[in-house]
């Protein structure tokens, strides 16, 4: 039976890649779920709320940190041009992170003051938004490079490594009364550790020579990414993170902390399916000839519908009894 399953995966490359990513993503999603009941009992609701606010503020910038040039890495036929796009996206990501840090230095106290019940010194944690933006943005860039080269196993293993680092750091710092600092530091260290793991595993492409003219040419060639895709990504970020910040501004830090954890728990199955399918689908779509894309989209939609049915049914039946216990409610 195992042999037949391997033969099936070898003849259905798309399904095999999706399962590889879903395995790693599933473990990576499972770790935060397992540690969530611990976090809610060793961190105060206000500390969790401040962490959720920091993540939400960073979430406005992260999707457009590289101006969506990270998605263009998949497109060039020339490998050298793909490497150059990695460098272009990395430079833009660094500039956006520095700009975000500058904005936080100026406005962090005012942003923190919008949320009632924020722990003392909460503005200082907002200064980390620039670093978080850079780390998440850089991970997205290198992930696109790995997907271009179909290194799905490395992507999968790295997600598990990142999630493990976050969980161990946050749980380990909890008894030391680190408060929001422990949660924010865990998030940041998880991404930095994952980047180091990619470097050790050869997942970061070597630099290539790139003139200013070549840079301008590539940016013009893929200008639709920042012009058309980036506004859509920004609007989506405003929709998602705006809800979190609006709840925090009207109900306070403790309530937004509960909401943030509940949202993370409920959307975990969705993230598991979406990240695996979209990453593999985007790589396949980028090399699919014109005229065959519609059929690929229809097959993917059918697969998505079938795969998504199970976790959504589990959420429907298990969320009411399980969610209050996980969040530490009486």
Tab-separated table of C-alpha atoms in Angstrom:
chain	number	residue	atom	x	y	z
A	1	UNK	CA	0.000	0.000	0.000
A	2	UNK	CA	2.850	2.347	0.830
A	3	UNK	CA	4.461	1.505	-2.501
A	4	UNK	CA	1.238	2.355	-4.346
A	5	UNK	CA	0.984	5.651	-2.462
A	6	UNK	CA	4.560	6.552	-3.448
A	7	UNK	CA	3.804	5.636	-7.054
A	8	UNK	CA	0.715	7.849	-6.949
A	9	UNK	CA	2.742	10.799	-5.621
A	10	UNK	CA	5.456	10.279	-8.218
A	11	UNK	CA	2.872	10.421	-10.999
A	12	UNK	CA	1.002	13.372	-9.444
A	13	UNK	CA	3.731	15.898	-8.721
A	14	UNK	CA	1.303	18.678	-7.777
A	15	UNK	CA	-0.360	16.582	-5.048
A	16	UNK	CA	3.018	15.421	-3.762
A	17	UNK	CA	4.317	18.975	-3.389
A	18	UNK	CA	1.089	20.088	-1.700
A	19	UNK	CA	1.280	17.212	0.809
A	20	UNK	CA	4.933	18.011	1.516
A	21	UNK	CA	4.100	21.620	2.347
A	22	UNK	CA	0.956	20.678	4.250
A	23	UNK	CA	2.950	18.303	6.445
A	24	UNK	CA	5.448	20.973	7.448
A	25	UNK	CA	2.816	23.679	7.712
A	26	UNK	CA	0.573	21.371	9.715
A	27	UNK	CA	3.274	20.721	12.318
A	28	UNK	CA	4.160	24.418	12.317
A	29	UNK	CA	0.492	25.304	12.945
A	30	UNK	CA	0.053	22.567	15.551
A	31	UNK	CA	2.834	23.844	17.823
A	32	UNK	CA	1.228	27.274	18.495
A	33	UNK	CA	-2.109	25.542	19.112
A	34	UNK	CA	-0.516	23.172	21.657
A	35	UNK	CA	1.299	26.016	23.425
A	36	UNK	CA	-1.660	28.415	23.388
A	37	UNK	CA	-3.245	27.018	26.616
A	38	UNK	CA	0.164	27.475	28.267
A	39	UNK	CA	0.641	31.026	27.002
A	40	UNK	CA	-2.788	32.104	28.226
A	41	UNK	CA	-1.881	30.908	31.712
A	42	UNK	CA	1.650	32.331	32.015
A	43	UNK	CA	1.038	35.670	30.263
A	44	UNK	CA	-1.570	38.231	31.253
A	45	UNK	CA	-4.381	39.073	28.857
A	46	UNK	CA	-2.990	42.616	28.557
A	47	UNK	CA	0.468	41.294	27.617
A	48	UNK	CA	-1.073	39.061	24.960
A	49	UNK	CA	-3.131	42.008	23.731
A	50	UNK	CA	-0.026	44.175	23.326
A	51	UNK	CA	1.629	41.354	21.362
A	52	UNK	CA	-1.417	41.071	19.102
A	53	UNK	CA	-1.305	44.841	18.502
A	54	UNK	CA	2.399	44.686	17.568
A	55	UNK	CA	1.708	41.842	15.118
A	56	UNK	CA	-1.258	43.723	13.640
A	57	UNK	CA	0.775	46.908	13.068
A	58	UNK	CA	3.532	44.865	11.410
A	59	UNK	CA	0.857	43.075	9.385
A	60	UNK	CA	0.057	46.302	7.564
A	61	UNK	CA	3.569	46.487	6.121
A	62	UNK	CA	4.716	42.873	5.727
A	63	UNK	CA	2.534	42.009	2.674
A	64	UNK	CA	3.994	44.941	0.691
A	65	UNK	CA	7.446	45.073	2.303
A	66	UNK	CA	9.111	44.054	-0.972
A	67	UNK	CA	6.528	45.879	-3.144
A	68	UNK	CA	5.433	42.365	-4.261
A	69	UNK	CA	8.614	41.918	-6.298
A	70	UNK	CA	9.068	38.721	-4.264
A	71	UNK	CA	6.268	37.169	-6.338
A	72	UNK	CA	8.111	38.100	-9.540
A	73	UNK	CA	11.015	35.806	-8.588
A	74	UNK	CA	9.052	32.902	-10.027
A	75	UNK	CA	8.673	34.424	-13.486
A	76	UNK	CA	12.031	34.888	-15.314
A	77	UNK	CA	13.282	32.040	-17.461
A	78	UNK	CA	16.851	33.213	-16.843
A	79	UNK	CA	18.090	32.004	-13.447
A	80	UNK	CA	20.370	35.022	-13.098
A	81	UNK	CA	17.440	37.392	-13.482
A	82	UNK	CA	15.584	35.503	-10.754
A	83	UNK	CA	18.595	35.943	-8.466
A	84	UNK	CA	18.663	39.644	-9.305
A	85	UNK	CA	14.994	39.934	-8.382
A	86	UNK	CA	15.837	38.359	-5.013
A	87	UNK	CA	18.408	41.114	-4.515
A	88	UNK	CA	16.017	43.842	-5.648
A	89	UNK	CA	13.255	42.601	-3.357
A	90	UNK	CA	15.727	42.326	-0.458
A	91	UNK	CA	16.876	45.918	-0.896
A	92	UNK	CA	13.300	47.196	-1.024
A	93	UNK	CA	12.414	45.108	2.036
A	94	UNK	CA	15.333	46.590	3.994
A	95	UNK	CA	14.372	50.139	2.982
A	96	UNK	CA	10.746	49.547	4.005
A	97	UNK	CA	11.857	48.096	7.352
A	98	UNK	CA	14.050	51.121	8.060
A	99	UNK	CA	11.242	53.469	7.083
A	100	UNK	CA	8.811	51.559	9.317
A	101	UNK	CA	11.246	51.804	12.226
A	102	UNK	CA	11.464	55.563	11.714
A	103	UNK	CA	7.673	55.871	11.716
A	104	UNK	CA	7.456	53.817	14.915
A	105	UNK	CA	10.072	55.967	16.647
A	106	UNK	CA	7.910	59.012	15.920
A	107	UNK	CA	4.438	57.586	16.522
A	108	UNK	CA	4.742	54.499	18.774
A	109	UNK	CA	3.679	56.320	21.975
A	110	UNK	CA	0.596	57.730	20.235
A	111	UNK	CA	-0.325	54.325	18.790
A	112	UNK	CA	0.044	52.616	22.184
A	113	UNK	CA	-2.132	55.279	23.800
A	114	UNK	CA	-5.055	54.294	21.563
A	115	UNK	CA	-5.524	51.004	23.437
A	116	UNK	CA	-6.830	50.975	27.005
A	117	UNK	CA	-5.114	48.606	29.401
A	118	UNK	CA	-1.820	48.347	27.499
A	119	UNK	CA	1.030	47.315	29.834
A	120	UNK	CA	3.490	49.971	30.922
A	121	UNK	CA	6.156	50.652	28.315
A	122	UNK	CA	4.112	49.104	25.506
A	123	UNK	CA	5.347	51.770	23.087
A	124	UNK	CA	8.855	50.279	23.308
A	125	UNK	CA	7.640	46.982	21.838
A	126	UNK	CA	6.266	48.800	18.804
A	127	UNK	CA	9.837	49.805	17.966
A	128	UNK	CA	10.384	46.154	17.035
A	129	UNK	CA	7.826	46.388	14.199
A	130	UNK	CA	10.560	47.375	11.728
A	131	UNK	CA	12.691	44.348	12.611
A	132	UNK	CA	9.684	42.042	12.462
A	133	UNK	CA	8.763	43.482	9.066
A	134	UNK	CA	12.258	42.880	7.719
A	135	UNK	CA	12.464	39.312	9.055
A	136	UNK	CA	9.050	38.250	7.728
A	137	UNK	CA	9.621	40.041	4.421
A	138	UNK	CA	13.012	38.422	3.909
A	139	UNK	CA	11.582	35.003	4.698
A	140	UNK	CA	8.871	35.533	2.079
A	141	UNK	CA	11.515	36.471	-0.511
A	142	UNK	CA	13.658	33.404	0.116
A	143	UNK	CA	10.584	31.169	0.240
A	144	UNK	CA	9.626	32.274	-3.268
A	145	UNK	CA	13.148	31.456	-4.418
A	146	UNK	CA	12.926	27.963	-2.917
A	147	UNK	CA	9.499	27.375	-4.447
A	148	UNK	CA	10.820	28.449	-7.845
A	149	UNK	CA	13.409	25.682	-7.522
A	150	UNK	CA	10.831	23.205	-6.148
A	151	UNK	CA	12.679	22.836	-2.840
A	152	UNK	CA	9.444	22.214	-0.990
A	153	UNK	CA	11.002	19.915	1.609
A	154	UNK	CA	13.342	22.674	2.779
A	155	UNK	CA	10.418	25.110	2.956
A	156	UNK	CA	8.442	22.585	4.985
A	157	UNK	CA	11.270	21.786	7.413
A	158	UNK	CA	12.054	25.459	7.885
A	159	UNK	CA	8.474	26.241	8.877
A	160	UNK	CA	8.669	23.590	11.582
A	161	UNK	CA	12.012	24.977	12.790
A	162	UNK	CA	10.633	28.525	12.916
A	163	UNK	CA	7.495	27.506	14.772
A	164	UNK	CA	9.472	25.427	17.270
A	165	UNK	CA	11.814	28.343	18.018
A	166	UNK	CA	8.874	30.678	18.628
A	167	UNK	CA	7.092	28.201	20.910
A	168	UNK	CA	10.186	27.339	22.974
A	169	UNK	CA	11.186	30.992	23.390
A	170	UNK	CA	7.735	32.223	24.385
A	171	UNK	CA	7.041	29.377	26.803
A	172	UNK	CA	10.562	29.566	28.248
A	173	UNK	CA	10.398	33.312	28.907
A	174	UNK	CA	6.907	33.173	30.413
A	175	UNK	CA	7.916	32.043	33.929
A	176	UNK	CA	10.572	34.799	33.961
A	177	UNK	CA	7.748	37.362	33.858
A	178	UNK	CA	9.002	38.722	30.561
A	179	UNK	CA	5.480	39.846	29.643
A	180	UNK	CA	4.946	41.177	26.147
A	181	UNK	CA	8.704	41.259	25.619
A	182	UNK	CA	8.787	37.457	25.755
A	183	UNK	CA	6.029	37.135	23.160
A	184	UNK	CA	7.519	39.724	20.798
A	185	UNK	CA	11.036	38.365	21.221
A	186	UNK	CA	9.821	34.851	20.471
A	187	UNK	CA	8.180	36.014	17.241
A	188	UNK	CA	11.322	37.835	16.134
A	189	UNK	CA	13.769	35.088	17.117
A	190	UNK	CA	11.681	32.508	15.294
A	191	UNK	CA	12.051	34.349	12.000
A	192	UNK	CA	15.750	35.128	12.498
A	193	UNK	CA	16.458	31.504	13.424
A	194	UNK	CA	14.583	30.325	10.328
A	195	UNK	CA	16.653	32.679	8.150
A	196	UNK	CA	19.855	31.291	9.682
A	197	UNK	CA	18.564	27.781	9.057
A	198	UNK	CA	18.027	28.612	5.382
A	199	UNK	CA	21.559	29.979	5.171
A	200	UNK	CA	22.972	26.766	6.645
A	201	UNK	CA	20.808	24.654	4.333
A	202	UNK	CA	21.853	26.478	1.175
A	203	UNK	CA	18.440	28.049	0.703
A	204	UNK	CA	19.728	31.574	0.141
A	205	UNK	CA	20.841	32.267	-3.451
A	206	UNK	CA	24.318	33.542	-4.192
A	207	UNK	CA	24.602	37.162	-5.203
A	208	UNK	CA	25.157	38.057	-8.858
A	209	UNK	CA	26.482	41.227	-10.424
A	210	UNK	CA	23.758	43.738	-11.177
A	211	UNK	CA	24.156	47.140	-12.800
A	212	UNK	CA	21.821	50.055	-12.167
A	213	UNK	CA	20.508	49.746	-15.711
A	214	UNK	CA	19.766	46.050	-15.248
A	215	UNK	CA	17.991	46.827	-11.990
A	216	UNK	CA	15.804	49.462	-13.628
A	217	UNK	CA	15.074	47.128	-16.542
A	218	UNK	CA	13.890	44.293	-14.268
A	219	UNK	CA	11.813	46.623	-12.138
A	220	UNK	CA	10.135	48.051	-15.235
A	221	UNK	CA	9.533	44.584	-16.681
A	222	UNK	CA	7.725	43.459	-13.521
A	223	UNK	CA	6.195	46.829	-12.608
A	224	UNK	CA	2.705	45.328	-12.524
A	225	UNK	CA	3.572	43.672	-9.225
A	226	UNK	CA	3.818	46.957	-7.278
A	227	UNK	CA	1.286	48.785	-9.462
A	228	UNK	CA	-1.496	46.175	-9.535
A	229	UNK	CA	-0.750	43.497	-6.951
A	230	UNK	CA	0.564	45.654	-4.104
A	231	UNK	CA	-2.600	47.800	-3.699
A	232	UNK	CA	-4.710	44.637	-3.528
A	233	UNK	CA	-2.406	43.155	-0.883
A	234	UNK	CA	-2.461	46.412	1.091
A	235	UNK	CA	-6.247	46.599	1.042
A	236	UNK	CA	-6.429	43.009	2.248
A	237	UNK	CA	-3.996	43.823	5.068
A	238	UNK	CA	-6.078	46.829	6.093
A	239	UNK	CA	-9.170	44.625	6.132
A	240	UNK	CA	-7.599	41.960	8.338
A	241	UNK	CA	-5.406	44.019	10.639
A	242	UNK	CA	-7.812	46.942	10.759
A	243	UNK	CA	-10.427	44.747	12.438
A	244	UNK	CA	-7.922	43.731	15.114
A	245	UNK	CA	-6.815	47.288	15.815
A	246	UNK	CA	-10.403	48.559	15.804
A	247	UNK	CA	-11.373	45.966	18.417
A	248	UNK	CA	-8.356	46.911	20.498
A	249	UNK	CA	-9.082	50.631	20.280
A	250	UNK	CA	-12.717	50.211	21.315
A	251	UNK	CA	-12.548	47.285	23.774
A	252	UNK	CA	-9.011	47.445	25.173
A	253	UNK	CA	-5.858	45.356	25.204
A	254	UNK	CA	-7.267	42.378	27.127
A	255	UNK	CA	-10.169	41.855	24.718
A	256	UNK	CA	-8.033	42.211	21.587
A	257	UNK	CA	-5.644	39.653	23.074
A	258	UNK	CA	-8.487	37.151	23.394
A	259	UNK	CA	-9.659	37.963	19.881
A	260	UNK	CA	-6.167	37.610	18.426
A	261	UNK	CA	-5.618	34.184	19.959
A	262	UNK	CA	-9.081	32.988	18.921
A	263	UNK	CA	-8.453	34.196	15.382
A	264	UNK	CA	-5.083	32.416	15.237
A	265	UNK	CA	-6.689	29.191	16.430
A	266	UNK	CA	-9.680	29.274	14.092
A	267	UNK	CA	-7.764	30.265	10.967
A	268	UNK	CA	-4.981	27.708	11.485
A	269	UNK	CA	-6.633	25.059	9.255
A	270	UNK	CA	-7.283	27.699	6.601
A	271	UNK	CA	-3.662	28.824	6.697
A	272	UNK	CA	-2.524	25.209	6.479
A	273	UNK	CA	-4.459	24.598	3.271
A	274	UNK	CA	-4.061	28.028	1.703
A	275	UNK	CA	-0.295	28.343	2.106
A	276	UNK	CA	0.406	24.866	0.748
A	277	UNK	CA	-1.963	25.078	-2.202
A	278	UNK	CA	-1.162	28.647	-3.212
A	279	UNK	CA	2.596	28.196	-3.090
A	280	UNK	CA	2.542	25.062	-5.228
A	281	UNK	CA	-0.206	26.451	-7.474
A	282	UNK	CA	1.687	29.694	-8.116
A	283	UNK	CA	4.830	27.800	-9.093
A	284	UNK	CA	2.851	25.545	-11.435
A	285	UNK	CA	0.899	28.464	-12.915
A	286	UNK	CA	4.081	30.423	-13.636
A	287	UNK	CA	5.293	27.674	-16.015
A	288	UNK	CA	1.907	26.702	-17.491
A	289	UNK	CA	1.505	27.673	-21.176
A	290	UNK	CA	-1.278	29.997	-22.180
A	291	UNK	CA	-4.456	28.148	-23.015
A	292	UNK	CA	-3.935	25.567	-20.274
A	293	UNK	CA	-4.286	27.874	-17.267
A	294	UNK	CA	-8.078	27.668	-17.008
A	295	UNK	CA	-7.984	23.890	-16.671
A	296	UNK	CA	-5.309	24.165	-13.965
A	297	UNK	CA	-7.392	26.706	-12.051
A	298	UNK	CA	-10.506	24.484	-12.213
A	299	UNK	CA	-8.586	21.418	-10.975
A	300	UNK	CA	-7.068	23.429	-8.138
A	301	UNK	CA	-10.449	24.799	-7.068
A	302	UNK	CA	-11.907	21.285	-6.931
A	303	UNK	CA	-8.941	20.076	-4.879
A	304	UNK	CA	-9.244	23.052	-2.535
A	305	UNK	CA	-12.938	22.438	-1.965
A	306	UNK	CA	-12.414	18.786	-1.099
A	307	UNK	CA	-9.434	19.400	1.173
A	308	UNK	CA	-11.035	22.356	2.977
A	309	UNK	CA	-14.243	20.525	3.896
A	310	UNK	CA	-12.668	18.475	6.705
A	311	UNK	CA	-11.052	21.267	8.774
A	312	UNK	CA	-14.089	23.529	8.422
A	313	UNK	CA	-16.335	20.767	9.753
A	314	UNK	CA	-13.927	20.229	12.659
A	315	UNK	CA	-14.010	23.954	13.458
A	316	UNK	CA	-17.806	23.974	13.369
A	317	UNK	CA	-18.177	21.165	15.881
A	318	UNK	CA	-15.101	21.607	18.103
A	319	UNK	CA	-14.733	25.397	18.411
A	320	UNK	CA	-17.571	25.999	20.947
A	321	UNK	CA	-16.355	23.515	23.604
A	322	UNK	CA	-12.586	23.772	22.968
A	323	UNK	CA	-12.003	27.495	22.345
A	324	UNK	CA	-12.931	28.765	25.852
A	325	UNK	CA	-10.622	26.230	27.513
A	326	UNK	CA	-7.696	27.060	25.214
A	327	UNK	CA	-8.113	30.799	25.866
A	328	UNK	CA	-8.123	30.258	29.600
A	329	UNK	CA	-11.753	31.271	30.147
A	330	UNK	CA	-13.579	30.056	33.231
